[in-house]
PDB file of C-alpha atoms in Angstrom:
ATOM      1  CA  MET A   1    -132.419  36.584 -47.568  1.00 78.00           C
ATOM      2  CA  ALA A   2    -129.262  33.869 -49.057  1.00 88.00           C
ATOM      3  CA  ARG A   3    -130.922  32.340 -51.852  1.00 96.00           C
ATOM      4  CA  TRP A   4    -131.160  28.327 -51.198  1.00 98.00           C
ATOM      5  CA  ILE A   5    -129.381  25.928 -54.539  1.00 98.00           C
ATOM      6  CA  ASN A   6    -129.266  22.234 -54.855  1.00 98.00           C
ATOM      7  CA  ALA A   7    -125.462  20.972 -55.728  1.00 98.00           C
ATOM      8  CA  THR A   8    -124.602  17.536 -56.795  1.00 98.00           C
ATOM      9  CA  VAL A   9    -122.138  15.081 -54.311  1.00 98.00           C
ATOM     10  CA  LYS A  10    -119.786  14.156 -56.309  1.00 98.00           C
ATOM     11  CA  SER A  11    -116.369  12.843 -54.037  1.00 98.00           C
ATOM     12  CA  VAL A  12    -116.302  12.103 -50.407  1.00 98.00           C
ATOM     13  CA  GLU A  13    -112.723  12.693 -49.312  1.00 98.00           C
ATOM     14  CA  ASN A  14    -112.085  10.546 -46.089  1.00 98.00           C
ATOM     15  CA  TRP A  15    -108.928  11.278 -44.920  1.00 98.00           C
ATOM     16  CA  THR A  16    -108.926  10.529 -41.271  1.00 98.00           C
ATOM     17  CA  ASP A  17    -111.641   9.221 -38.356  1.00 96.00           C
ATOM     18  CA  GLY A  18    -112.405  13.220 -37.339  1.00 97.00           C
ATOM     19  CA  LEU A  19    -111.540  14.516 -41.418  1.00 98.00           C
ATOM     20  CA  PHE A  20    -113.363  14.613 -45.002  1.00 98.00           C
ATOM     21  CA  SER A  21    -113.173  16.856 -47.867  1.00 98.00           C
ATOM     22  CA  LEU A  22    -116.352  17.016 -49.846  1.00 98.00           C
ATOM     23  CA  THR A  23    -116.844  17.984 -53.286  1.00 98.00           C
ATOM     24  CA  VAL A  24    -120.097  19.029 -55.365  1.00 98.00           C
ATOM     25  CA  ASN A  25    -120.962  20.737 -58.396  1.00 98.00           C
ATOM     26  CA  ALA A  26    -123.527  23.371 -58.497  1.00 98.00           C
ATOM     27  CA  PRO A  27    -124.289  26.538 -60.529  1.00 98.00           C
ATOM     28  CA  VAL A  28    -122.971  28.801 -57.737  1.00 98.00           C
ATOM     29  CA  ALA A  29    -122.960  32.590 -58.419  1.00 98.00           C
ATOM     30  CA  PRO A  30    -119.178  34.146 -59.186  1.00 98.00           C
ATOM     31  CA  PHE A  31    -116.608  34.514 -56.042  1.00 98.00           C
ATOM     32  CA  SER A  32    -113.869  34.863 -54.842  1.00 98.00           C
ATOM     33  CA  ALA A  33    -110.913  33.109 -53.564  1.00 98.00           C
ATOM     34  CA  GLY A  34    -111.191  33.015 -49.740  1.00 98.00           C
ATOM     35  CA  GLN A  35    -114.434  33.551 -49.514  1.00 97.00           C
ATOM     36  CA  PHE A  36    -117.575  30.570 -47.783  1.00 97.00           C
ATOM     37  CA  ALA A  37    -120.731  28.988 -48.996  1.00 97.00           C
ATOM     38  CA  LYS A  38    -123.134  27.447 -46.559  1.00 97.00           C
ATOM     39  CA  LEU A  39    -124.360  23.567 -46.906  1.00 98.00           C
ATOM     40  CA  GLY A  40    -127.270  22.918 -45.617  1.00 98.00           C
ATOM     41  CA  LEU A  41    -129.212  19.206 -44.935  1.00 98.00           C
ATOM     42  CA  GLU A  42    -133.608  19.543 -44.438  1.00 97.00           C
ATOM     43  CA  ILE A  43    -132.805  17.074 -40.819  1.00 96.00           C
ATOM     44  CA  ASP A  44    -135.965  16.523 -39.299  1.00 93.00           C
ATOM     45  CA  GLY A  45    -138.652  18.831 -40.883  1.00 94.00           C
ATOM     46  CA  GLU A  46    -135.189  22.233 -40.535  1.00 96.00           C
ATOM     47  CA  ARG A  47    -133.279  22.912 -42.791  1.00 97.00           C
ATOM     48  CA  VAL A  48    -129.884  23.180 -40.835  1.00 98.00           C
ATOM     49  CA  GLN A  49    -126.734  25.001 -41.937  1.00 97.00           C
ATOM     50  CA  ARG A  50    -122.862  25.390 -41.270  1.00 97.00           C
ATOM     51  CA  ALA A  51    -121.192  28.023 -43.412  1.00 96.00           C
ATOM     52  CA  TYR A  52    -117.807  26.566 -44.874  1.00 97.00           C
ATOM     53  CA  SER A  53    -114.835  27.897 -46.928  1.00 97.00           C
ATOM     54  CA  TYR A  54    -114.389  26.801 -50.018  1.00 98.00           C
ATOM     55  CA  VAL A  55    -110.907  25.128 -50.826  1.00 98.00           C
ATOM     56  CA  ASN A  56    -110.477  25.173 -55.142  1.00 98.00           C
ATOM     57  CA  ALA A  57    -109.829  27.849 -56.773  1.00 98.00           C
ATOM     58  CA  PRO A  58    -113.572  30.528 -58.551  1.00 98.00           C
ATOM     59  CA  ASP A  59    -112.666  28.895 -62.118  1.00 97.00           C
ATOM     60  CA  ASP A  60    -112.913  25.691 -60.678  1.00 97.00           C
ATOM     61  CA  GLY A  61    -115.650  23.799 -61.160  1.00 93.00           C
ATOM     62  CA  ASP A  62    -115.890  21.575 -58.737  1.00 98.00           C
ATOM     63  CA  LEU A  63    -116.673  22.788 -55.184  1.00 98.00           C
ATOM     64  CA  ALA A  64    -114.751  21.192 -52.545  1.00 98.00           C
ATOM     65  CA  PHE A  65    -114.916  21.947 -48.714  1.00 98.00           C
ATOM     66  CA  TYR A  66    -112.604  20.736 -46.247  1.00 98.00           C
ATOM     67  CA  LEU A  67    -114.113  19.273 -42.710  1.00 98.00           C
ATOM     68  CA  VAL A  68    -114.162  18.200 -39.931  1.00 97.00           C
ATOM     69  CA  GLU A  69    -116.664  15.462 -38.426  1.00 98.00           C
ATOM     70  CA  VAL A  70    -118.088  16.152 -35.336  1.00 95.00           C
ATOM     71  CA  PRO A  71    -119.643  12.718 -33.940  1.00 93.00           C
ATOM     72  CA  GLU A  72    -122.543  14.015 -32.405  1.00 94.00           C
ATOM     73  CA  GLY A  73    -123.305  17.251 -34.726  1.00 95.00           C
ATOM     74  CA  LYS A  74    -126.366  17.636 -36.589  1.00 96.00           C
ATOM     75  CA  LEU A  75    -125.070  18.077 -39.856  1.00 98.00           C
ATOM     76  CA  SER A  76    -121.051  16.919 -40.517  1.00 98.00           C
ATOM     77  CA  PRO A  77    -122.124  13.331 -39.859  1.00 98.00           C
ATOM     78  CA  ARG A  78    -124.660  13.519 -42.608  1.00 98.00           C
ATOM     79  CA  LEU A  79    -122.536  14.914 -44.944  1.00 98.00           C
ATOM     80  CA  ARG A  80    -119.485  12.203 -44.545  1.00 98.00           C
ATOM     81  CA  ALA A  81    -122.188   9.952 -45.142  1.00 98.00           C
ATOM     82  CA  LEU A  82    -123.588  11.575 -48.490  1.00 98.00           C
ATOM     83  CA  ARG A  83    -122.721   9.743 -51.657  1.00 98.00           C
ATOM     84  CA  PRO A  84    -121.997  10.527 -55.821  1.00 98.00           C
ATOM     85  CA  GLY A  85    -125.406  11.464 -57.153  1.00 98.00           C
ATOM     86  CA  ASP A  86    -126.688  12.821 -54.241  1.00 98.00           C
ATOM     87  CA  SER A  87    -127.920  15.838 -53.057  1.00 98.00           C
ATOM     88  CA  VAL A  88    -126.849  19.284 -50.079  1.00 98.00           C
ATOM     89  CA  MET A  89    -128.340  22.448 -50.384  1.00 98.00           C
ATOM     90  CA  ILE A  90    -125.989  25.238 -51.219  1.00 98.00           C
ATOM     91  CA  THR A  91    -126.166  29.092 -51.226  1.00 98.00           C
ATOM     92  CA  GLU A  92    -126.240  30.086 -54.321  1.00 98.00           C
ATOM     93  CA  GLU A  93    -123.626  33.529 -53.301  1.00 98.00           C
ATOM     94  CA  ALA A  94    -120.559  33.267 -51.525  1.00 97.00           C
ATOM     95  CA  SER A  95    -119.698  35.128 -48.256  1.00 95.00           C
ATOM     96  CA  GLY A  96    -116.791  37.076 -46.323  1.00 95.00           C
ATOM     97  CA  PHE A  97    -114.427  39.702 -46.515  1.00 94.00           C
ATOM     98  CA  PHE A  98    -110.831  36.920 -46.197  1.00 96.00           C
ATOM     99  CA  VAL A  99    -109.528  37.786 -49.473  1.00 97.00           C
ATOM    100  CA  LEU A 100    -106.985  39.261 -50.906  1.00 97.00           C
ATOM    101  CA  ASP A 101    -108.649  42.702 -51.957  1.00 96.00           C
ATOM    102  CA  GLU A 102    -108.790  43.623 -47.871  1.00 95.00           C
ATOM    103  CA  VAL A 103    -105.241  42.990 -47.604  1.00 96.00           C
ATOM    104  CA  PRO A 104    -102.739  45.574 -47.416  1.00 95.00           C
ATOM    105  CA  ASP A 105     -99.606  45.692 -49.766  1.00 96.00           C
ATOM    106  CA  CYS A 106     -96.028  44.085 -47.663  1.00 97.00           C
ATOM    107  CA  GLN A 107     -93.109  42.559 -48.728  1.00 98.00           C
ATOM    108  CA  THR A 108     -94.187  39.326 -46.714  1.00 98.00           C
ATOM    109  CA  LEU A 109     -97.695  37.608 -46.654  1.00 98.00           C
ATOM    110  CA  TRP A 110     -97.935  35.366 -43.515  1.00 98.00           C
ATOM    111  CA  MET A 111    -101.098  32.999 -43.966  1.00 98.00           C
ATOM    112  CA  LEU A 112    -101.404  31.150 -40.518  1.00 98.00           C
ATOM    113  CA  ALA A 113    -103.874  28.422 -40.023  1.00 97.00           C
ATOM    114  CA  THR A 114    -105.239  26.072 -37.866  1.00 97.00           C
ATOM    115  CA  GLY A 115    -107.061  22.409 -39.010  1.00 97.00           C
ATOM    116  CA  THR A 116    -109.391  22.833 -41.734  1.00 97.00           C
ATOM    117  CA  ALA A 117    -108.834  26.919 -41.634  1.00 97.00           C
ATOM    118  CA  ILE A 118    -106.072  25.744 -44.630  1.00 98.00           C
ATOM    119  CA  GLY A 119    -108.998  26.306 -46.879  1.00 97.00           C
ATOM    120  CA  PRO A 120    -109.570  29.630 -47.718  1.00 98.00           C
ATOM    121  CA  TYR A 121    -105.352  29.781 -48.401  1.00 98.00           C
ATOM    122  CA  LEU A 122    -105.801  26.885 -50.839  1.00 98.00           C
ATOM    123  CA  SER A 123    -107.797  28.740 -53.019  1.00 98.00           C
ATOM    124  CA  ILE A 124    -106.004  32.147 -52.801  1.00 98.00           C
ATOM    125  CA  LEU A 125    -103.212  30.078 -53.485  1.00 98.00           C
ATOM    126  CA  GLN A 126    -105.029  27.761 -56.470  1.00 98.00           C
ATOM    127  CA  ALA A 127    -106.431  30.937 -57.969  1.00 98.00           C
ATOM    128  CA  GLY A 128    -102.517  32.579 -58.338  1.00 97.00           C
ATOM    129  CA  ARG A 129    -104.103  36.159 -58.724  1.00 96.00           C
ATOM    130  CA  ASP A 130    -103.094  39.410 -57.119  1.00 96.00           C
ATOM    131  CA  LEU A 131    -100.077  37.197 -55.321  1.00 97.00           C
ATOM    132  CA  GLU A 132     -97.026  39.357 -57.336  1.00 97.00           C
ATOM    133  CA  ARG A 133     -97.679  42.181 -55.146  1.00 97.00           C
ATOM    134  CA  PHE A 134     -95.801  40.061 -52.320  1.00 98.00           C
ATOM    135  CA  GLN A 135     -92.047  39.474 -52.173  1.00 98.00           C
ATOM    136  CA  HIS A 136     -92.997  36.824 -50.335  1.00 98.00           C
ATOM    137  CA  ILE A 137     -95.419  34.445 -49.056  1.00 98.00           C
ATOM    138  CA  VAL A 138     -95.752  32.236 -45.930  1.00 98.00           C
ATOM    139  CA  LEU A 139     -98.447  29.028 -45.263  1.00 98.00           C
ATOM    140  CA  VAL A 140     -98.278  27.926 -41.982  1.00 98.00           C
ATOM    141  CA  HIS A 141    -100.925  24.486 -41.172  1.00 98.00           C
ATOM    142  CA  ALA A 142    -100.572  23.707 -38.006  1.00 98.00           C
ATOM    143  CA  VAL A 143    -102.497  20.352 -36.863  1.00 98.00           C
ATOM    144  CA  ARG A 144    -102.505  18.332 -34.340  1.00 97.00           C
ATOM    145  CA  TYR A 145    -101.304  14.942 -35.842  1.00 98.00           C
ATOM    146  CA  ALA A 146     -99.023  14.976 -38.502  1.00 98.00           C
ATOM    147  CA  ARG A 147    -102.008  12.574 -40.247  1.00 98.00           C
ATOM    148  CA  ASP A 148    -103.792  15.546 -39.741  1.00 98.00           C
ATOM    149  CA  LEU A 149    -101.842  17.498 -42.986  1.00 98.00           C
ATOM    150  CA  SER A 150    -105.035  16.271 -45.777  1.00 98.00           C
ATOM    151  CA  TYR A 151    -103.128  18.643 -47.685  1.00 98.00           C
ATOM    152  CA  LEU A 152     -99.321  18.580 -47.633  1.00 98.00           C
ATOM    153  CA  PRO A 153     -99.169  16.978 -51.136  1.00 98.00           C
ATOM    154  CA  LEU A 154    -100.848  20.216 -52.869  1.00 98.00           C
ATOM    155  CA  MET A 155     -99.144  22.736 -50.738  1.00 98.00           C
ATOM    156  CA  GLN A 156     -95.556  21.152 -51.994  1.00 98.00           C
ATOM    157  CA  ALA A 157     -97.034  21.226 -55.592  1.00 98.00           C
ATOM    158  CA  LEU A 158     -98.048  24.789 -54.730  1.00 98.00           C
ATOM    159  CA  VAL A 159     -94.100  25.450 -53.518  1.00 98.00           C
ATOM    160  CA  ALA A 160     -93.286  24.048 -56.774  1.00 97.00           C
ATOM    161  CA  ARG A 161     -95.271  26.692 -58.909  1.00 97.00           C
ATOM    162  CA  TYR A 162     -94.607  29.538 -57.594  1.00 96.00           C
ATOM    163  CA  GLY A 163     -90.971  28.836 -57.819  1.00 89.00           C
ATOM    164  CA  GLY A 164     -88.916  30.056 -54.578  1.00 92.00           C
ATOM    165  CA  LYS A 165     -91.956  32.658 -53.905  1.00 98.00           C
ATOM    166  CA  LEU A 166     -94.072  30.556 -51.212  1.00 98.00           C
ATOM    167  CA  ARG A 167     -92.056  29.274 -48.086  1.00 98.00           C
ATOM    168  CA  VAL A 168     -94.987  26.234 -46.545  1.00 98.00           C
ATOM    169  CA  GLN A 169     -94.180  25.430 -42.837  1.00 98.00           C
ATOM    170  CA  THR A 170     -95.911  22.513 -40.800  1.00 98.00           C
ATOM    171  CA  VAL A 171     -96.273  22.732 -37.236  1.00 98.00           C
ATOM    172  CA  VAL A 172     -97.361  19.350 -35.052  1.00 98.00           C
ATOM    173  CA  SER A 173     -98.462  20.334 -31.616  1.00 97.00           C
ATOM    174  CA  ARG A 174     -99.030  16.980 -29.811  1.00 97.00           C
ATOM    175  CA  GLU A 175     -96.436  14.424 -31.546  1.00 97.00           C
ATOM    176  CA  ASP A 176     -92.912  14.899 -33.312  1.00 95.00           C
ATOM    177  CA  ASP A 177     -92.757  15.104 -36.229  1.00 95.00           C
ATOM    178  CA  ALA A 178     -89.350  16.062 -38.552  1.00 95.00           C
ATOM    179  CA  ALA A 179     -90.945  17.804 -40.571  1.00 94.00           C
ATOM    180  CA  ALA A 180     -92.867  20.143 -38.699  1.00 98.00           C
ATOM    181  CA  LEU A 181     -92.271  23.258 -36.423  1.00 98.00           C
ATOM    182  CA  HIS A 182     -93.354  21.662 -32.764  1.00 98.00           C
ATOM    183  CA  GLY A 183     -96.358  23.797 -30.500  1.00 97.00           C
ATOM    184  CA  ARG A 184     -98.763  25.870 -30.955  1.00 97.00           C
ATOM    185  CA  ILE A 185     -98.237  29.039 -33.439  1.00 98.00           C
ATOM    186  CA  PRO A 186     -98.474  31.707 -30.805  1.00 98.00           C
ATOM    187  CA  ALA A 187     -95.561  29.935 -28.642  1.00 98.00           C
ATOM    188  CA  LEU A 188     -93.689  29.715 -31.905  1.00 98.00           C
ATOM    189  CA  ILE A 189     -94.105  33.132 -32.815  1.00 98.00           C
ATOM    190  CA  ALA A 190     -93.220  34.067 -29.367  1.00 97.00           C
ATOM    191  CA  SER A 191     -90.307  32.367 -28.900  1.00 97.00           C
ATOM    192  CA  GLY A 192     -88.975  32.996 -32.719  1.00 97.00           C
ATOM    193  CA  GLU A 193     -89.054  29.504 -33.974  1.00 98.00           C
ATOM    194  CA  LEU A 194     -91.341  29.889 -36.743  1.00 98.00           C
ATOM    195  CA  GLU A 195     -89.332  33.138 -37.988  1.00 98.00           C
ATOM    196  CA  ALA A 196     -86.516  30.562 -37.610  1.00 98.00           C
ATOM    197  CA  ALA A 197     -87.554  28.211 -39.638  1.00 98.00           C
ATOM    198  CA  VAL A 198     -89.489  29.967 -42.122  1.00 98.00           C
ATOM    199  CA  GLY A 199     -86.394  32.065 -42.945  1.00 98.00           C
ATOM    200  CA  LEU A 200     -87.815  35.387 -42.843  1.00 98.00           C
ATOM    201  CA  PRO A 201     -89.080  38.127 -40.117  1.00 98.00           C
ATOM    202  CA  LEU A 202     -92.090  38.445 -39.165  1.00 98.00           C
ATOM    203  CA  ASP A 203     -92.352  42.625 -37.568  1.00 97.00           C
ATOM    204  CA  ALA A 204     -94.745  45.401 -38.747  1.00 97.00           C
ATOM    205  CA  THR A 205     -92.197  46.673 -40.885  1.00 97.00           C
ATOM    206  CA  SER A 206     -92.712  44.081 -43.879  1.00 97.00           C
ATOM    207  CA  SER A 207     -95.558  41.576 -42.360  1.00 98.00           C
ATOM    208  CA  HIS A 208     -99.243  41.439 -43.019  1.00 98.00           C
ATOM    209  CA  VAL A 209     -99.970  38.623 -41.195  1.00 98.00           C
ATOM    210  CA  MET A 210    -103.709  36.757 -41.922  1.00 98.00           C
ATOM    211  CA  LEU A 211    -105.107  34.222 -39.521  1.00 98.00           C
ATOM    212  CA  CYS A 212    -107.996  31.700 -39.623  1.00 97.00           C
ATOM    213  CA  GLY A 213    -108.866  28.456 -37.411  1.00 95.00           C
ATOM    214  CA  ASN A 214    -109.075  28.333 -33.796  1.00 93.00           C
ATOM    215  CA  PRO A 215    -110.795  30.929 -31.735  1.00 94.00           C
ATOM    216  CA  GLU A 216    -108.231  30.400 -29.728  1.00 95.00           C
ATOM    217  CA  MET A 217    -105.229  30.651 -31.021  1.00 95.00           C
ATOM    218  CA  VAL A 218    -106.814  33.797 -33.378  1.00 96.00           C
ATOM    219  CA  ARG A 219    -107.117  35.912 -30.085  1.00 96.00           C
ATOM    220  CA  GLU A 220    -103.747  34.244 -28.917  1.00 97.00           C
ATOM    221  CA  THR A 221    -102.112  34.926 -31.551  1.00 97.00           C
ATOM    222  CA  GLN A 222    -103.676  38.704 -31.929  1.00 97.00           C
ATOM    223  CA  GLN A 223    -101.812  39.361 -28.339  1.00 97.00           C
ATOM    224  CA  GLN A 224     -98.726  37.887 -29.128  1.00 97.00           C
ATOM    225  CA  LEU A 225     -98.249  40.095 -32.765  1.00 98.00           C
ATOM    226  CA  LYS A 226     -99.632  43.473 -30.283  1.00 97.00           C
ATOM    227  CA  GLU A 227     -97.028  42.905 -27.683  1.00 96.00           C
ATOM    228  CA  SER A 228     -94.056  41.299 -28.806  1.00 96.00           C
ATOM    229  CA  ARG A 229     -94.368  42.979 -33.002  1.00 96.00           C
ATOM    230  CA  GLU A 230     -96.486  46.166 -32.393  1.00 96.00           C
ATOM    231  CA  MET A 231     -98.635  45.295 -35.076  1.00 97.00           C
ATOM    232  CA  ARG A 232    -102.341  45.770 -34.796  1.00 96.00           C
ATOM    233  CA  LYS A 233    -105.645  44.409 -36.416  1.00 95.00           C
ATOM    234  CA  HIS A 234    -106.344  45.418 -40.266  1.00 95.00           C
ATOM    235  CA  LEU A 235    -109.210  47.830 -40.886  1.00 90.00           C
ATOM    236  CA  ARG A 236    -110.669  49.691 -43.915  1.00 85.00           C
ATOM    237  CA  ARG A 237    -110.420  53.172 -41.414  1.00 87.00           C
ATOM    238  CA  LYS A 238    -107.553  52.190 -39.867  1.00 90.00           C
ATOM    239  CA  PRO A 239    -104.834  50.312 -41.997  1.00 90.00           C
ATOM    240  CA  GLY A 240    -102.945  47.724 -39.928  1.00 95.00           C
ATOM    241  CA  HIS A 241    -101.236  44.710 -40.130  1.00 97.00           C
ATOM    242  CA  ILE A 242    -103.620  41.441 -39.181  1.00 98.00           C
ATOM    243  CA  SER A 243    -106.440  40.123 -40.947  1.00 97.00           C
ATOM    244  CA  SER A 244    -108.710  37.572 -39.292  1.00 94.00           C
ATOM    245  CA  GLU A 245    -111.712  35.282 -39.670  1.00 82.00           C
ATOM    246  CA  HIS A 246    -113.256  32.863 -37.225  1.00 67.00           C
ATOM    247  CA  TYR A 247    -113.612  28.949 -38.816  1.00 54.00           C
ATOM    248  CA  TRP A 248    -117.815  28.202 -38.434  1.00 47.00           C
TER     249      TRP A 248
END
């Protein structure tokens, strides 16, 4: 059973009407970049809890989470209403296997995300560990509107930090943006537009794909990669080319 501890809110960053980041401080146990914790509040006599991936690197004392507010939701509006100094419950131990230890060696590591599921990749890239075994890393962030690219400045800073090893490609589905591809990830893979924009092949010979985000995107992308690139899900007992995580 998960052990819950109290965290102190450091800040709430409001990005758009629906997106915000919550930063807290708490004596959590060491975790691996890519893992998630659960946040909870006592509401009407019960603990309401949801799982959220860490955005920060594990050695950062500030614990950051990137959230979408569900207006009719029980928890997210209340998390957004928290103020510095308030308390929120957090699980002491992190969970999840969406970590680099579970990813095999390859030439190009593709990190594909929709919405707030960019979080685990930002944690991995900020940590900067175990990345030397990849020649190229491609970070793809797909959103509805350009204003939803909350962490674009951080992604650009990471590109500068990695000196050409990291390539970032943004995707916007509901408006045209000169700096982004237009559409959805599965369709952009099918058409070859994603590879053309990045300038690297996406295939079973050279690539491993990490998928995190909307369950529909994850399913459709897995199917597209299977049909058009002969890539299969990666399992410990049966190595493959795709690691996936559904976002909560």
